[in-house]
CSV table of C-alpha atoms in Angstrom, one decimal:
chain,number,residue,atom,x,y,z
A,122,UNK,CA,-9.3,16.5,7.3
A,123,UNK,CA,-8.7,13.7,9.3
A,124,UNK,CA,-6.8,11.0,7.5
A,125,UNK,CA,-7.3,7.0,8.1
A,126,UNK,CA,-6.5,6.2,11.5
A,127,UNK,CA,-5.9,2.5,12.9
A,128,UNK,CA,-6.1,0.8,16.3
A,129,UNK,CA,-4.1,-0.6,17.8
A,130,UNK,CA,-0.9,0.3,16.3
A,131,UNK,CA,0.9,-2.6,17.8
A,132,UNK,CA,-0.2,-5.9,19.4
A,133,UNK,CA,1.7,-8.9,20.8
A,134,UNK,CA,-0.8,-11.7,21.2
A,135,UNK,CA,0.2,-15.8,21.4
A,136,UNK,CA,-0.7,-18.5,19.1
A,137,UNK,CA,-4.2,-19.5,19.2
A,138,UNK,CA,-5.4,-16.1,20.7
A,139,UNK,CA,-8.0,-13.8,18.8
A,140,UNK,CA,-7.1,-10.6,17.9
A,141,UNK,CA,-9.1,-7.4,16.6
A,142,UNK,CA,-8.0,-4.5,14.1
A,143,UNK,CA,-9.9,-1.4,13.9
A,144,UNK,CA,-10.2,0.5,10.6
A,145,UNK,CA,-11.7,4.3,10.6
A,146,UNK,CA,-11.3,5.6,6.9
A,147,UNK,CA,-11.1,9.1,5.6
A,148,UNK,CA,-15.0,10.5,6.5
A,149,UNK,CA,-16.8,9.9,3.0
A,150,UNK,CA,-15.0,7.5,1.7
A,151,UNK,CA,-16.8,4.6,0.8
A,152,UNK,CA,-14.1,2.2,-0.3
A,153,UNK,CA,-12.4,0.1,1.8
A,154,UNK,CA,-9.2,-1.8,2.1
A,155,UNK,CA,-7.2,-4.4,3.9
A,156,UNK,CA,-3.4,-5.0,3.2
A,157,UNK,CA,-0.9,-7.0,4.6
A,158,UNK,CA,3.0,-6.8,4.6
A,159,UNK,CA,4.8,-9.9,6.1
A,160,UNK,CA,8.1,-9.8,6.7
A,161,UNK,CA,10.2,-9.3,3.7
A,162,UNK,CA,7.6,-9.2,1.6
A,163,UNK,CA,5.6,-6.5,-0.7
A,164,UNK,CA,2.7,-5.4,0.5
A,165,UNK,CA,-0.4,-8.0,-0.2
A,166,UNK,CA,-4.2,-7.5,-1.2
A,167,UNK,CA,-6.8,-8.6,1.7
A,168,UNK,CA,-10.0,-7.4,0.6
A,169,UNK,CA,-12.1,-4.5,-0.2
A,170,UNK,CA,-15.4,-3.0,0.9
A,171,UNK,CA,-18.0,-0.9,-0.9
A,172,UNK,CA,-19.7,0.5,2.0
A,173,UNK,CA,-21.0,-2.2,4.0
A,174,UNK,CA,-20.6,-4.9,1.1
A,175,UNK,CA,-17.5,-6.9,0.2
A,176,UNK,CA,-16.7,-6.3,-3.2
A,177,UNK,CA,-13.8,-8.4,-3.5
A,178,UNK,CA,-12.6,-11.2,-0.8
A,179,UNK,CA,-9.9,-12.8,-2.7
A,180,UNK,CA,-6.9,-11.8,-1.0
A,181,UNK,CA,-7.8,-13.6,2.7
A,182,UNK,CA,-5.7,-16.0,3.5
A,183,UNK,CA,-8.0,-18.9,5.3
A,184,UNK,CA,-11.3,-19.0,7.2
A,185,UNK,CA,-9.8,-17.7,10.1
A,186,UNK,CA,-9.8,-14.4,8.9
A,187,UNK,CA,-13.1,-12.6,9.0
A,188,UNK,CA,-13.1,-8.7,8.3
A,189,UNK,CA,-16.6,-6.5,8.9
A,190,UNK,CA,-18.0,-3.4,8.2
A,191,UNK,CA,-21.3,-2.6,10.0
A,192,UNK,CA,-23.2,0.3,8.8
A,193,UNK,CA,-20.2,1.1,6.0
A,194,UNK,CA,-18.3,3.4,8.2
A,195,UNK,CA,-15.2,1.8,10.5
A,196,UNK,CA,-13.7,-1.6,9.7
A,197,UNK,CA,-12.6,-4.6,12.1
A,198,UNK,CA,-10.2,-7.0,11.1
A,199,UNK,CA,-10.7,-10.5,13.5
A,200,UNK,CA,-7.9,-13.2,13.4
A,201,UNK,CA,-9.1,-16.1,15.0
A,202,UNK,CA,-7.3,-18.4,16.2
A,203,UNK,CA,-4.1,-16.7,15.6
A,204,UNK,CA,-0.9,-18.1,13.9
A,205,UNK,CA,2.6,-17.9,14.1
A,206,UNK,CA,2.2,-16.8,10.4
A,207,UNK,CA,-0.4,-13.7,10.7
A,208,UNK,CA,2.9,-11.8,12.5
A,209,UNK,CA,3.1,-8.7,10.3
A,210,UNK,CA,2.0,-5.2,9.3
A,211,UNK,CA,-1.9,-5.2,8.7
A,212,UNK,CA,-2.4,-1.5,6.6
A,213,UNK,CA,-6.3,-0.1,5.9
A,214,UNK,CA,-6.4,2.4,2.9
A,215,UNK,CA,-9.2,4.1,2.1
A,216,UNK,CA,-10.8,6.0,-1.5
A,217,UNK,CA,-13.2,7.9,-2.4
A,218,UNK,CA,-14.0,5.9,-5.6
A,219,UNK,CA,-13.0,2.5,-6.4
A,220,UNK,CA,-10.1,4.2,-9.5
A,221,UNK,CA,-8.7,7.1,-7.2
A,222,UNK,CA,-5.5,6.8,-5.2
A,223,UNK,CA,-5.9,4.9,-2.2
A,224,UNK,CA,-5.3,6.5,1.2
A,225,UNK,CA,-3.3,4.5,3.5
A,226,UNK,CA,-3.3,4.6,7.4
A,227,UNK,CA,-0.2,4.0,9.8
A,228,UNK,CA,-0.9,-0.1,9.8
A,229,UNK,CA,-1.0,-2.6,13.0
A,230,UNK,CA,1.8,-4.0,13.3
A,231,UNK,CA,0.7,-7.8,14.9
A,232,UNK,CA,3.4,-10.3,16.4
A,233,UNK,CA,1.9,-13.8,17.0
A,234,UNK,CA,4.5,-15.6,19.8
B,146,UNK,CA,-0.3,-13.5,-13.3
B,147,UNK,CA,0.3,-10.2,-12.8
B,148,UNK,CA,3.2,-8.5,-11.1
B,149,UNK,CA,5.4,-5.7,-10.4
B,150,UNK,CA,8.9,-5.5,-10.0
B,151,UNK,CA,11.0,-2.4,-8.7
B,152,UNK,CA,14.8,-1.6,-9.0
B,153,UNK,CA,16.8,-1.3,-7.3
B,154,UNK,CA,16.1,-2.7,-3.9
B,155,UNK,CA,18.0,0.1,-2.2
B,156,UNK,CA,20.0,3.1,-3.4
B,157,UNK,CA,22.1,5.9,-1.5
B,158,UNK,CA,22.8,8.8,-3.0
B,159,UNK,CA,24.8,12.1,-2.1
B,160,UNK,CA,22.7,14.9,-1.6
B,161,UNK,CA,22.1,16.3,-4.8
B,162,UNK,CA,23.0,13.5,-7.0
B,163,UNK,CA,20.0,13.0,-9.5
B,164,UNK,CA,18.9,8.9,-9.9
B,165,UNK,CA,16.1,7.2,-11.2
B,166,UNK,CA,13.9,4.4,-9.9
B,167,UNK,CA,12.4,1.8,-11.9
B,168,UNK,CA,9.0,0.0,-11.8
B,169,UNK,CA,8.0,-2.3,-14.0
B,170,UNK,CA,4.7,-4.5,-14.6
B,171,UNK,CA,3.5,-7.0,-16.1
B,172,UNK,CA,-0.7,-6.5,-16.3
B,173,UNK,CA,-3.0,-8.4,-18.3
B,174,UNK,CA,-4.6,-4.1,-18.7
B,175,UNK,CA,-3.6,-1.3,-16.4
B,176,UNK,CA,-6.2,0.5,-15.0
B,177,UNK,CA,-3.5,2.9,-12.8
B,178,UNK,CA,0.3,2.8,-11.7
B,179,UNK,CA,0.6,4.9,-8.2
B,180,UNK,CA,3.6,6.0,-6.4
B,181,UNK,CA,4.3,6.0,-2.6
B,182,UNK,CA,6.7,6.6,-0.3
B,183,UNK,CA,6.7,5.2,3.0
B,184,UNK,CA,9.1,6.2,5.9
B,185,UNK,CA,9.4,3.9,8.9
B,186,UNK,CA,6.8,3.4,10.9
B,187,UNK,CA,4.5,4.8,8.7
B,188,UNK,CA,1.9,3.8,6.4
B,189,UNK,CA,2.6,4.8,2.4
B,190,UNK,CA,2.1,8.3,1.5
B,191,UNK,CA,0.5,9.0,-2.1
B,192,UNK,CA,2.3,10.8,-4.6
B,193,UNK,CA,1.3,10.5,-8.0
B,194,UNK,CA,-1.5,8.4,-10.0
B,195,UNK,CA,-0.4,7.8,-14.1
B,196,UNK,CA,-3.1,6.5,-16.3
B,197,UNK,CA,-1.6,6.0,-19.8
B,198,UNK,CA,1.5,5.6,-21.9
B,199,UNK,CA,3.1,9.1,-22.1
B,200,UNK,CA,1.8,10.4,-19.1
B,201,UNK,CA,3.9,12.7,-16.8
B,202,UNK,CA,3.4,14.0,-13.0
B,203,UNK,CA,5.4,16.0,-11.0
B,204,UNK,CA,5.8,17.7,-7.2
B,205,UNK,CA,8.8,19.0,-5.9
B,206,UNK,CA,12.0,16.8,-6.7
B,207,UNK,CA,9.8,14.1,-8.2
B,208,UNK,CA,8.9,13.1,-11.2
B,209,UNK,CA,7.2,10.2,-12.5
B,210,UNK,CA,7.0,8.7,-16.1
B,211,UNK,CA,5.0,5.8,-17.8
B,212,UNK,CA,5.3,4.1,-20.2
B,213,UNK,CA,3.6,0.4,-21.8
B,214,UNK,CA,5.9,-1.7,-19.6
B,215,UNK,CA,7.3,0.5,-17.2
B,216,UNK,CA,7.6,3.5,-14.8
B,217,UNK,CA,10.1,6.0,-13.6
B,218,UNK,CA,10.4,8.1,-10.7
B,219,UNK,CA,13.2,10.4,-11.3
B,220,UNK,CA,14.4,12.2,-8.3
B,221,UNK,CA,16.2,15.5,-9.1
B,222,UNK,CA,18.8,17.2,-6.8
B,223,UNK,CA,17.9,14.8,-3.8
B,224,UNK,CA,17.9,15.9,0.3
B,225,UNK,CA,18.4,14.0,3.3
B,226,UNK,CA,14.8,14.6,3.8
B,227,UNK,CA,13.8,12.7,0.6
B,228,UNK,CA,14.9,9.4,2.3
B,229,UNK,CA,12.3,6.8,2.1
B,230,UNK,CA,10.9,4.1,0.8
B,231,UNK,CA,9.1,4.7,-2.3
B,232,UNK,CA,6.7,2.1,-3.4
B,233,UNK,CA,4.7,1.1,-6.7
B,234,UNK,CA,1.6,-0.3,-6.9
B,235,UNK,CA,-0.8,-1.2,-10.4
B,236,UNK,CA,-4.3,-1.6,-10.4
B,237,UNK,CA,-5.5,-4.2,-13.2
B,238,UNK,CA,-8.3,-3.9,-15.3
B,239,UNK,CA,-9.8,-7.2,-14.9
B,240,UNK,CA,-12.4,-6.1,-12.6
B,241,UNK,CA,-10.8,-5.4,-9.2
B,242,UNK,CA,-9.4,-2.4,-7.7
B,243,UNK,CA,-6.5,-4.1,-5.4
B,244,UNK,CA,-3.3,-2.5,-5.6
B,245,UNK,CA,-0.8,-4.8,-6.9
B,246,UNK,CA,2.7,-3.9,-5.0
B,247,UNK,CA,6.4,-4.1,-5.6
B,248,UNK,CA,8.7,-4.6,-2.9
B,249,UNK,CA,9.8,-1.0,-2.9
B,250,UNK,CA,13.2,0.9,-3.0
B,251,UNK,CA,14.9,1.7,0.1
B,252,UNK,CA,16.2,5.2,-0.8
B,253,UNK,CA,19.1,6.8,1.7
B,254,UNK,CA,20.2,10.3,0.1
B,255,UNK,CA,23.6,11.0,2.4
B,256,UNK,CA,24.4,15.0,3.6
C-alpha cells in the first residue's frame, strides 16, 4: 500500500512569489492534514479535512494561506504571496478516522529568499 | 492551553545501554498520546497509540507507558540503527483531532 506521498519535496521560491504543495494521502483515507515545522520549532497544526470539507481551520497562519481539496482525494497547499517567514517543513498526514494514528508523508521542505 | 513537553532534548547512548524518554502533557482531556520517530529527511513514522492511564505497547526495543500526566518510551538494549528522533504528539478531547507536538528527542545510540 502506497503510503502519503508529497510534491515537491523541496522548493526555493522568493518573497512575494506563490507557491503550491501537493498532498496525496493513503487511498481511503478520508482525513486530512496540514502540519508545519519552522525552524527550531515542534511541529504545528494547519488544518484538517474530512473529505472535501474543512473540519477544523484554526491552525493557518493569515489569509495568505489557502489549502483545498477538490473531490476529497489529493490536497494543495497555496502560499500566496510568500514570506520570509513561511521558510519551513510543510508535512501532510493522513487517517483513516479522525481518533486513529495519523500517517505522515516525507514533508516539503519550502525556503522563502 | 495545552501542551507537551519532552526530555531530554537529545541523548546518546552506547549501544546497549537501556534509557528512557519522557513526555509529558498538560491537556484540558486526552483523547490519545502517539509516538514517532522521525530520521532526517523523513516525515514521522508511527509507533504506538496509548489511550488511557495504565496502558502499555510494545515492538521491538520499545516500549511505551502512560500514565495521567506523562509518558515513557523506554528503549531496551539500544542499536545504532535505533538512532532518531522520536516524537510525541496528544490529541485533546475538546473537539479537534490535531496533534499537539513536543519538540522531540534527538536520540544518537553510539557502536
Amino acid at each position: 500500500e502506497a503510503g502519503v506521498t508529497q510534491f515537491p519535496s523541496h522548493s526555493v521560491i522568493e518573497k512575494g512569489q506563490t507557491v503550491t504543495l501537493r498532498c496525496d494521502p493513503i487511498s481511503g483515507h478520508d482525513n486530512l492534514y496540514w502540519y508545519r515545522r519552522v525552524m527550531g520549532k515542534e511541529i504545528k497544526f494547519l488544518l484538517h479535512f474530512v473529505k472535501e470539507s474543512k473540519q477544523d481551520e484554526s491552525g493557518m497562519p493569515n489569509n495568505r494561506f489557502l489549502a483545498e481539496r477538490t473531490g476529497g482525494t489529493y490536497s494543495t497547499l497555496k502560499v500566496q504571496p510568500a514570506e520570509l517567514e513561511d521558510s519551513g517543513v510543510y508535512f501532510c498526514a493522513s487517517s483513516q478516522v479522525p481518533g486513529l494514528e495519523q500517517y505522515f508523508g516525507p514533508g516539503t521542505r519550502l525556503t522563502v529568499t | 492551553e495545552d501542551q507537551v513537553t519532552q526530555s531530554p532534548e537529545a541523548l546518546r547512548l552506547q549501544e546497549g545501554e537501556s534509557s528512557s524518554l519522557n513526555c509529558s502533557y498538560t491537556v484540558s482531556g486526552l483523547r490519545g498520546l502517539f509516538w514517532y520517530r522521525q530520521d532526517p529527511g523523513k516525515g514521522p513514522e508511527f509507533l504506538f497509540t496509548l489511550y488511557s492511564a495504565g496502558e502499555e505497547k510494545e515492538k521491538e526495543r520499545l516500549k511505551a507507558t502512560l500514565t495521567k500526566k506523562e509518558s515513557f518510551l523506554h528503549i531496551t538494549a539500544p542499536k545504532p540503527e535505533d538512532s532518531a528522533t522520536y516524537l510525541c504528539a496528544v490529541q485533546a478531547t475538546s473537539g479537534t483531532y490535531k496533534y499537539i507536538f513536543g519538540t522531540g528527542t534527538r536520540l544518537k545510540v553510539l557502536a
